[in-house]
Coordinates of C-alpha atoms in Angstrom, one line a residue:
X15 CA 5.4 26.8 -11.9
X16 CA 5.0 30.4 -14.1
X17 CA 1.8 30.5 -16.3
X18 CA -0.4 27.6 -14.7
X19 CA -3.4 28.9 -14.4
X20 CA -6.4 28.4 -11.8
X21 CA -10.2 28.0 -12.1
X22 CA -11.4 30.4 -8.9
X23 CA -15.3 29.5 -8.1
X24 CA -16.9 31.0 -4.7
X25 CA -19.9 33.2 -4.7
X26 CA -17.4 34.7 -1.6
X27 CA -15.9 38.5 -3.1
X28 CA -13.7 37.7 0.0
X29 CA -12.7 34.2 0.0
X30 CA -12.0 35.2 -4.0
X31 CA -9.7 37.6 -3.3
X32 CA -7.9 35.3 -0.7
X33 CA -7.4 33.2 -2.6
X34 CA -6.4 34.9 -5.3
X35 CA -3.4 36.5 -3.5
X36 CA -2.7 33.0 -2.2
X37 CA -2.0 31.7 -5.7
X38 CA -0.2 35.5 -7.4
X39 CA 2.5 35.6 -4.7
X40 CA 2.6 31.3 -5.6
X41 CA 3.4 33.1 -8.9
X42 CA 0.4 31.3 -10.8
X43 CA -2.3 33.3 -13.4
X44 CA -6.1 33.3 -11.6
X45 CA -9.5 33.5 -12.4
X46 CA -12.0 34.1 -10.7
X47 CA -15.7 33.0 -11.0
X48 CA -18.7 34.0 -8.4
X49 CA -21.4 30.5 -9.5
X50 CA -21.3 26.6 -11.3
X51 CA -22.7 28.0 -14.9
X52 CA -19.3 30.8 -15.2
X53 CA -17.7 28.3 -14.3
X54 CA -18.7 25.7 -17.3
X55 CA -18.4 27.8 -18.9
X56 CA -14.9 28.0 -19.1
X57 CA -13.7 24.8 -18.7
X58 CA -15.8 24.5 -22.1
X59 CA -13.6 27.8 -23.7
X60 CA -10.3 27.0 -21.6
X61 CA -7.7 24.7 -20.1
X62 CA -6.6 25.0 -16.4
X63 CA -4.1 23.0 -14.7
X64 CA -6.4 23.2 -11.5
X65 CA -9.7 23.9 -9.9
X66 CA -10.8 25.5 -6.4
X67 CA -14.0 25.7 -6.1
X68 CA -16.7 25.8 -3.3
X69 CA -18.8 23.0 -2.4
X70 CA -22.3 25.4 -2.2
X71 CA -22.5 27.8 -4.9
X72 CA -25.6 29.9 -5.6
X73 CA -27.0 27.8 -9.2
X74 CA -25.4 24.6 -7.3
X75 CA -22.8 23.1 -5.8
X76 CA -18.9 21.6 -6.1
X77 CA -20.3 18.0 -6.9
X78 CA -21.5 19.1 -10.4
X79 CA -19.3 20.9 -11.4
X80 CA -16.2 18.1 -10.3
X81 CA -18.1 15.1 -12.6
X82 CA -18.3 18.1 -15.4
X83 CA -14.1 18.6 -15.1
X84 CA -13.4 14.5 -15.0
X85 CA -15.8 14.2 -17.9
X86 CA -15.1 16.9 -19.8
X87 CA -11.4 17.5 -18.3
X88 CA -10.4 14.2 -16.8
X89 CA -6.3 15.6 -16.1
X90 CA -8.1 18.9 -14.5
X91 CA -7.4 18.6 -10.5
X92 CA -10.4 19.8 -8.3
X93 CA -10.4 20.7 -5.4
X94 CA -13.2 21.8 -3.4
X95 CA -13.3 24.2 -0.4
X96 CA -16.1 23.1 2.3
X97 CA -17.9 24.4 5.0
X98 CA -15.1 23.6 8.4
X99 CA -16.6 20.3 10.5
X100 CA -18.8 19.1 7.2
X101 CA -16.4 16.2 6.8
X102 CA -19.5 13.9 4.7
X103 CA -19.6 16.8 2.0
X104 CA -16.1 16.6 2.0
X105 CA -15.7 13.4 2.1
X106 CA -18.5 13.2 -0.9
X107 CA -16.1 15.3 -3.7
X108 CA -13.7 12.7 -3.2
X109 CA -15.6 10.0 -4.6
X110 CA -16.4 11.6 -6.7
X111 CA -13.0 12.6 -8.4
X112 CA -12.3 15.7 -6.2
X113 CA -8.4 15.3 -5.7
X114 CA -8.9 17.3 -2.4
X115 CA -10.2 19.3 -0.5
X116 CA -10.0 22.5 1.8
X117 CA -11.8 23.9 5.2
X118 CA -13.7 27.2 5.7
X119 CA -11.7 28.8 7.7
X120 CA -8.9 28.0 4.6
X121 CA -5.4 27.7 6.4
X122 CA -3.0 29.3 3.9
X123 CA -0.3 27.4 5.0
X124 CA -3.0 24.4 4.0
X125 CA -3.6 25.5 0.6
X126 CA 0.0 26.1 -1.0
X127 CA 0.8 22.3 0.1
X128 CA -2.8 21.5 -1.3
X129 CA -2.0 23.8 -4.4
X130 CA 1.6 22.3 -5.1
X131 CA 0.1 18.4 -5.0
X132 CA -2.2 19.2 -7.4
X133 CA -0.2 20.8 -10.1
X134 CA 2.3 18.3 -9.5
X135 CA 0.3 16.3 -11.8
X136 CA -2.1 18.4 -13.6
X137 CA 0.6 18.9 -16.6
X138 CA 0.5 14.8 -17.1
X139 CA -1.9 12.6 -18.5
X140 CA -2.8 10.3 -16.5
X141 CA -1.9 7.5 -19.1
X142 CA 1.8 8.7 -18.8
X143 CA 3.7 7.0 -15.9
X144 CA 5.4 9.0 -13.3
X145 CA 9.0 9.2 -14.2
X146 CA 9.6 8.4 -10.4
X147 CA 8.1 5.1 -10.3
X148 CA 10.9 3.3 -9.2
X149 CA 9.0 -0.4 -7.5
X150 CA 7.5 -2.6 -9.0
X151 CA 3.9 -3.8 -10.8
X152 CA 1.4 -5.9 -10.4
X153 CA 2.9 -8.9 -13.0
X154 CA -0.4 -9.7 -14.7
X155 CA -2.1 -9.6 -18.0
X156 CA -5.1 -10.6 -16.7
X157 CA -8.8 -9.5 -17.4
X158 CA -8.9 -8.6 -13.6
X159 CA -5.3 -7.3 -14.1
X160 CA -6.1 -5.0 -16.8
X161 CA -8.6 -3.3 -14.4
X162 CA -6.9 -3.2 -11.3
X163 CA -3.8 -1.0 -13.0
X164 CA -5.9 0.8 -14.7
X165 CA -7.6 2.1 -11.2
X166 CA -4.4 2.8 -9.3
X167 CA -3.1 4.5 -12.3
X168 CA -6.8 6.9 -11.7
X169 CA -6.8 7.1 -7.3
X170 CA -2.8 7.9 -7.9
X171 CA -4.3 11.6 -9.1
X172 CA -6.4 11.9 -6.2
X173 CA -5.1 12.3 -3.1
X174 CA -8.7 10.2 -1.5
X175 CA -8.0 7.6 1.2
X176 CA -7.8 4.1 -1.1
X177 CA -9.3 0.7 0.8
X178 CA -7.6 -2.0 -0.4
X179 CA -9.4 -4.3 0.1
X180 CA -8.1 -8.4 -1.2
X181 CA -7.3 -12.2 1.0
X182 CA -3.8 -12.9 2.5
X183 CA -1.1 -12.5 -0.2
X184 CA -2.3 -11.0 -2.9
X185 CA 0.0 -7.9 -2.8
X186 CA -1.8 -5.2 -1.0
X187 CA 1.1 -3.8 0.1
X188 CA 2.9 -3.7 -4.1
X189 CA -0.7 -1.8 -4.7
X190 CA -0.2 0.6 -2.3
X191 CA 3.5 0.9 -3.1
X192 CA 1.7 1.5 -7.0
X193 CA -0.5 4.0 -5.9
X194 CA 2.4 6.1 -3.9
X195 CA 4.8 5.7 -7.1
X196 CA 2.4 6.7 -9.4
X197 CA 1.3 10.1 -7.7
X198 CA 2.2 13.8 -6.7
X199 CA 3.8 12.7 -3.6
X200 CA 7.0 10.2 -5.3
X201 CA 9.6 11.8 -4.0
X202 CA 7.8 11.8 -1.0
X203 CA 8.7 8.4 2.1
X204 CA 6.2 5.8 1.6
X205 CA 5.7 4.7 5.0
X206 CA 4.3 0.8 5.5
X207 CA 2.9 -0.3 9.5
X208 CA 1.4 -3.8 9.7
X209 CA -0.8 -2.2 12.7
X210 CA -1.2 -5.9 13.7
X211 CA 2.9 -5.5 15.1
X212 CA 2.6 -3.3 17.9
X213 CA 2.0 -3.9 21.3
X214 CA -1.2 -1.5 22.1
X215 CA 1.0 0.4 24.9
X216 CA 3.5 1.9 22.1
X217 CA 1.2 2.3 20.2
X218 CA 0.2 5.9 20.1
X219 CA 4.1 6.7 20.9
X220 CA 4.9 4.8 17.3
X221 CA 2.3 6.5 15.8
X222 CA 2.6 10.1 17.3
X223 CA 6.0 10.0 19.1
X224 CA 7.5 10.9 22.2
X225 CA 9.0 13.9 23.7
X226 CA 11.7 13.4 25.9
X227 CA 11.5 12.3 29.3
X228 CA 7.0 11.8 28.5
X229 CA 7.0 8.2 30.3
X230 CA 9.9 5.8 31.8
X231 CA 13.0 5.3 29.7
X232 CA 12.1 8.5 26.9
X233 CA 15.3 9.7 26.9
X234 CA 15.2 11.8 23.4
X235 CA 12.7 13.1 21.2
X236 CA 11.3 10.7 19.0
X237 CA 9.2 10.9 16.2
X238 CA 6.1 9.1 15.0
X239 CA 4.8 7.3 11.5
X240 CA 2.7 10.2 10.8
X241 CA 6.6 12.8 10.8
X242 CA 7.8 10.5 9.0
X243 CA 5.6 9.4 5.9
X244 CA 5.4 14.2 5.9
X245 CA 4.7 15.1 2.8
X246 CA 4.5 11.2 2.0
X247 CA 2.8 8.1 2.4
X248 CA 1.6 6.0 5.7
X249 CA 0.2 3.3 4.8
X250 CA -2.3 1.1 7.3
X251 CA -1.5 -2.5 6.7
X252 CA -3.6 -5.1 8.8
X253 CA -5.8 -2.1 10.5
X254 CA -8.7 -4.0 11.1
X255 CA -6.0 -5.2 14.4
X256 CA -5.9 -1.6 15.6
X257 CA -7.7 -1.4 19.2
X258 CA -10.6 0.5 19.9
X259 CA -9.2 3.5 22.0
X260 CA -6.4 4.6 19.1
X261 CA -9.7 3.9 16.7
X262 CA -10.3 7.5 18.0
X263 CA -7.3 9.3 18.1
X264 CA -6.3 7.8 14.7
X265 CA -9.6 8.9 13.4
X266 CA -9.2 12.5 14.8
X267 CA -5.5 12.9 13.1
X268 CA -6.7 12.0 9.9
X269 CA -10.1 14.9 9.9
X270 CA -8.0 17.3 11.6
X271 CA -4.2 16.3 10.1
X272 CA -2.8 17.5 13.0
X273 CA -1.7 15.2 15.6
X274 CA 0.3 15.7 19.3
X275 CA 3.0 13.9 20.4
X276 CA 3.1 11.7 23.7
X277 CA 4.0 14.4 25.6
X278 CA 4.0 17.7 24.4
X279 CA 1.7 20.7 24.6
X280 CA 1.1 21.5 21.2
X281 CA 0.1 19.7 18.2
X282 CA 1.7 20.1 14.6
X283 CA 0.5 20.2 11.7
X284 CA 0.9 16.9 9.1
X285 CA 0.4 16.2 5.3
X286 CA -0.5 12.8 5.1
X287 CA -2.3 10.7 2.5
X288 CA -3.5 7.7 4.1
X289 CA -3.9 3.9 2.5
X290 CA -5.2 0.8 4.8
X291 CA -6.0 -2.6 4.0
X292 CA -6.9 -5.3 5.5
X293 CA -7.5 -8.7 4.5
X294 CA -10.4 -9.0 7.2
X295 CA -14.2 -8.0 6.5
X296 CA -14.2 -5.4 8.2
X297 CA -17.8 -4.4 7.7
X298 CA -18.6 -7.3 9.3
X299 CA -16.3 -5.8 12.2
X300 CA -18.3 -2.5 12.3
X301 CA -21.3 -4.1 12.1
X302 CA -19.5 -7.1 16.0
X303 CA -18.8 -2.6 16.8
X304 CA -15.1 -3.7 17.2
X305 CA -14.3 -1.3 14.5
X306 CA -15.6 2.4 14.5
X307 CA -18.0 3.4 11.7
X308 CA -17.1 6.7 11.7
X309 CA -13.3 5.8 11.1
X310 CA -14.0 3.2 8.0
X311 CA -15.7 5.7 6.5
X312 CA -13.0 7.7 6.2
X313 CA -10.7 5.3 5.4
X314 CA -12.8 3.5 3.0
X315 CA -13.5 7.4 1.1
X316 CA -12.8 4.7 -2.3
X317 CA -12.1 0.8 -1.8
X318 CA -10.1 -1.0 -4.2
X319 CA -10.4 -4.8 -4.3
X320 CA -7.3 -6.9 -5.4
X321 CA -8.2 -9.8 -7.5
X322 CA -7.1 -13.6 -5.6
X323 CA -5.0 -15.6 -7.6
X324 CA -7.2 -18.3 -8.0
X325 CA -9.7 -14.8 -10.0
X326 CA -6.4 -15.0 -13.4
X327 CA -5.1 -18.2 -12.7
X328 CA -4.0 -16.7 -16.4
X329 CA -1.8 -15.1 -15.5
X330 CA 0.0 -17.7 -13.1
X331 CA 2.5 -18.6 -15.8
X332 CA 4.4 -15.0 -16.8
X333 CA 4.1 -15.2 -12.9
X334 CA 6.2 -18.0 -12.4
X335 CA 8.2 -16.9 -14.9
X336 CA 9.7 -13.6 -13.0
X337 CA 9.4 -15.6 -9.6
X338 CA 12.1 -18.3 -11.2
X339 CA 14.1 -16.0 -12.5
X340 CA 14.4 -13.6 -9.0
X341 CA 15.1 -16.6 -7.1
X342 CA 18.0 -17.8 -9.7
X343 CA 19.4 -13.8 -9.6
X344 CA 19.4 -13.9 -5.6
X345 CA 21.4 -17.0 -5.2
X346 CA 23.0 -16.1 -8.1
X347 CA 22.2 -20.3 -9.5
X348 CA 21.4 -20.9 -13.3
X349 CA 17.4 -20.3 -13.1
X350 CA 15.2 -23.5 -13.7
X351 CA 11.9 -23.3 -16.0
X352 CA 8.2 -25.4 -14.9
X353 CA 7.0 -28.2 -17.5
X354 CA 4.5 -29.0 -19.4
X355 CA 3.0 -30.9 -15.9
X356 CA 3.6 -28.5 -13.4
X357 CA 2.2 -25.3 -14.9
X358 CA -1.2 -27.4 -15.7
X359 CA -1.1 -28.6 -11.4
X360 CA -0.2 -24.5 -10.4
X361 CA -3.5 -23.5 -14.0
X362 CA -5.8 -26.0 -11.6
X363 CA -4.5 -25.1 -7.9
X364 CA -6.8 -23.0 -5.6
X365 CA -3.7 -20.9 -3.7
X366 CA -5.6 -20.2 -0.8
X367 CA -1.6 -18.1 0.4
X368 CA -2.5 -16.7 -3.2
X369 CA 0.8 -15.2 -4.7
X370 CA 2.9 -15.3 -1.7
X371 CA 2.4 -19.1 -2.1
X372 CA 2.6 -19.3 -5.1
X373 CA 6.9 -17.7 -4.5
X374 CA 7.1 -20.8 -1.6
X375 CA 6.5 -23.5 -3.5
X376 CA 8.3 -21.7 -6.1
X377 CA 11.7 -22.1 -4.0
X378 CA 10.5 -25.0 -2.2
X379 CA 10.0 -26.9 -5.9
X380 CA 13.8 -25.1 -7.4
X381 CA 15.7 -26.7 -4.4
X382 CA 14.6 -30.3 -5.3
X383 CA 14.4 -30.3 -9.1
X384 CA 16.8 -31.9 -11.5
X385 CA 18.4 -30.2 -14.9
X386 CA 16.6 -27.2 -14.2
X387 CA 13.3 -28.4 -15.0
X388 CA 10.3 -28.5 -12.2
X389 CA 7.9 -30.9 -12.6
X390 CA 5.3 -32.0 -11.4
X391 CA 6.4 -34.3 -8.5
X392 CA 9.3 -31.2 -7.4
X393 CA 5.9 -28.6 -6.3
X394 CA 4.7 -30.8 -3.9
X395 CA 1.1 -28.8 -3.7
X396 CA -0.1 -31.8 -0.4
X397 CA 2.9 -30.8 1.4
X398 CA 2.0 -29.5 4.5
X399 CA 4.5 -27.9 7.2
X400 CA 3.8 -30.3 9.7
X401 CA 4.2 -32.9 7.4
X402 CA 7.6 -32.2 6.9
X403 CA 8.9 -31.6 10.4
X404 CA 7.5 -34.6 11.6
X405 CA 9.6 -36.0 8.5
X406 CA 12.4 -34.3 9.6
X407 CA 12.0 -35.8 13.6
X408 CA 12.6 -38.8 11.7
X409 CA 10.3 -40.6 14.8
X410 CA 6.7 -38.4 14.2
X411 CA 6.2 -37.5 17.5
X412 CA 6.8 -34.1 16.9
X413 CA 8.3 -33.7 20.4
X414 CA 11.6 -32.9 19.3
X415 CA 10.9 -29.8 17.2
X416 CA 8.6 -28.5 19.8
X417 CA 7.7 -24.4 18.4
X418 CA 8.1 -22.0 21.4
X419 CA 5.4 -19.8 22.4
X420 CA 7.1 -16.5 21.7
X421 CA 8.2 -17.6 18.0
X422 CA 6.4 -17.2 15.0
X423 CA 6.1 -20.6 11.9
X424 CA 8.4 -19.2 9.5
X425 CA 12.1 -18.7 12.6
X426 CA 10.6 -22.1 13.6
X427 CA 11.1 -23.7 10.4
X428 CA 13.8 -22.1 9.3
X429 CA 14.8 -22.9 13.1
X430 CA 14.0 -26.9 12.0
X431 CA 16.2 -26.9 8.8
X432 CA 19.4 -25.2 10.2
X433 CA 19.4 -28.1 12.9
X434 CA 18.9 -30.7 10.1
X435 CA 21.4 -29.6 7.8
X436 CA 23.8 -28.9 10.3
X437 CA 23.8 -31.9 12.1
X438 CA 24.0 -34.2 8.0
X439 CA 27.0 -31.6 7.0
X440 CA 28.9 -32.6 10.6
X441 CA 28.5 -36.1 10.4
X442 CA 30.3 -35.6 6.8
X443 CA 32.9 -33.7 8.2
X444 CA 31.2 -31.3 6.2
X445 CA 31.8 -33.4 2.9
X446 CA 28.6 -30.8 0.6
X447 CA 28.6 -33.6 -2.0
X448 CA 28.0 -36.6 0.7
X449 CA 25.6 -34.0 2.8
X450 CA 23.2 -33.6 -0.1
X451 CA 23.0 -37.3 -0.7
X452 CA 22.7 -38.0 2.8
X453 CA 19.5 -35.2 3.0
X454 CA 17.9 -36.9 -0.2
X455 CA 18.3 -33.6 -2.1
X456 CA 20.6 -32.0 -4.7
X457 CA 24.2 -30.7 -4.4
X458 CA 22.2 -28.0 -5.7
X459 CA 19.2 -28.1 -3.3
X460 CA 22.1 -28.6 -0.5
X461 CA 23.8 -24.7 -2.2
X462 CA 20.6 -22.9 -2.4
X463 CA 20.3 -24.0 1.2
X464 CA 23.2 -23.1 2.6
X465 CA 23.0 -19.8 1.3
X466 CA 19.1 -19.1 3.5
X467 CA 20.0 -20.5 6.1
X468 CA 23.5 -18.5 6.8
X469 CA 25.7 -21.3 6.6
X470 CA 27.4 -20.6 3.3

């Protein structure tokens, strides 16, 4: 950290002295100036690893400086110093391109954490990938994907909350993982949370943790999602499903950067970057009163739309190639390839389920194809779960495989498939070749299903 330089911009001598002393103890070189004009002169003449600026300056404001540095030296992170409780100005600074913000009176530990995070990226040009990136990237070379990747790289260098918006199956969690992996928190934890899968009565405990004896059944201390994500990233998937009562508590934790476990009398500081996503229209939910407007503004500082697959059809051949290779490797079988008719059909298919639906279609086609070649017939683009179940029943009345109310569709279909395959194996005394013939599928298709169902 030696020889790294920080520019401090504040018109209050006491604040400048406090910041200089704190940063010097961290082994940093500092230079402080009292106004916007002096700061711009320094930026023109010298390169800095970080700039700390007050929002209100005698001859302008910090937002002007943020925008100037974004244009003049885009690889220099800027942190904003705002008045306590002025969240609107803090959010404005993040939207303008500030790395992060700290409120007055300045908390020393919070300042040190912010500086450490900023200096991790100050000498890494935005065009370079982080060595900590160990996550699959979004596949595609279309204009829409090129634009998305550019936005991801830029947002990774900020601490601003990002709201990732897109249809189901577009890869919103993958986008969140990339933002985390390319940023200064890459070495910290990435904690994904499906907000729609947590029972409302357990939500507070899951997010904030609890102390032993806080309620019946709390036999030991338990850390929540915020503690687990400390110094890393918390990804709130399907954030629209949070109940209103939890939205209030979440908002306070995000704004104050503090949490209180159930049963605890004290608050705990947390350093977490918030990324969130949903396939629902949050604007409409805010208008109807189902989602708090203040929380919406707090998590939606920067909106990042993820394109639907039908908006980037030129990426489908490359996606198919990658998916088929992954399927083959996972089942230790030879890879298959699409013939022209199958590829054309996929290029013209609307994909309401996006990339996730493409993966399911190719996985099914892989089990049905002959000679490692997937044709149009193997895709079965018009097949629905209901039709498949009816065929499995043999009588079409749906009585044999009525889905239990507590079982999700995916587990239900797996159970149907397992019973049909087991029956065929029992009827042929576990002769796989004969069982495959009885089921009307290839031997390889049966081998794949046995492995998937855990029957091999």
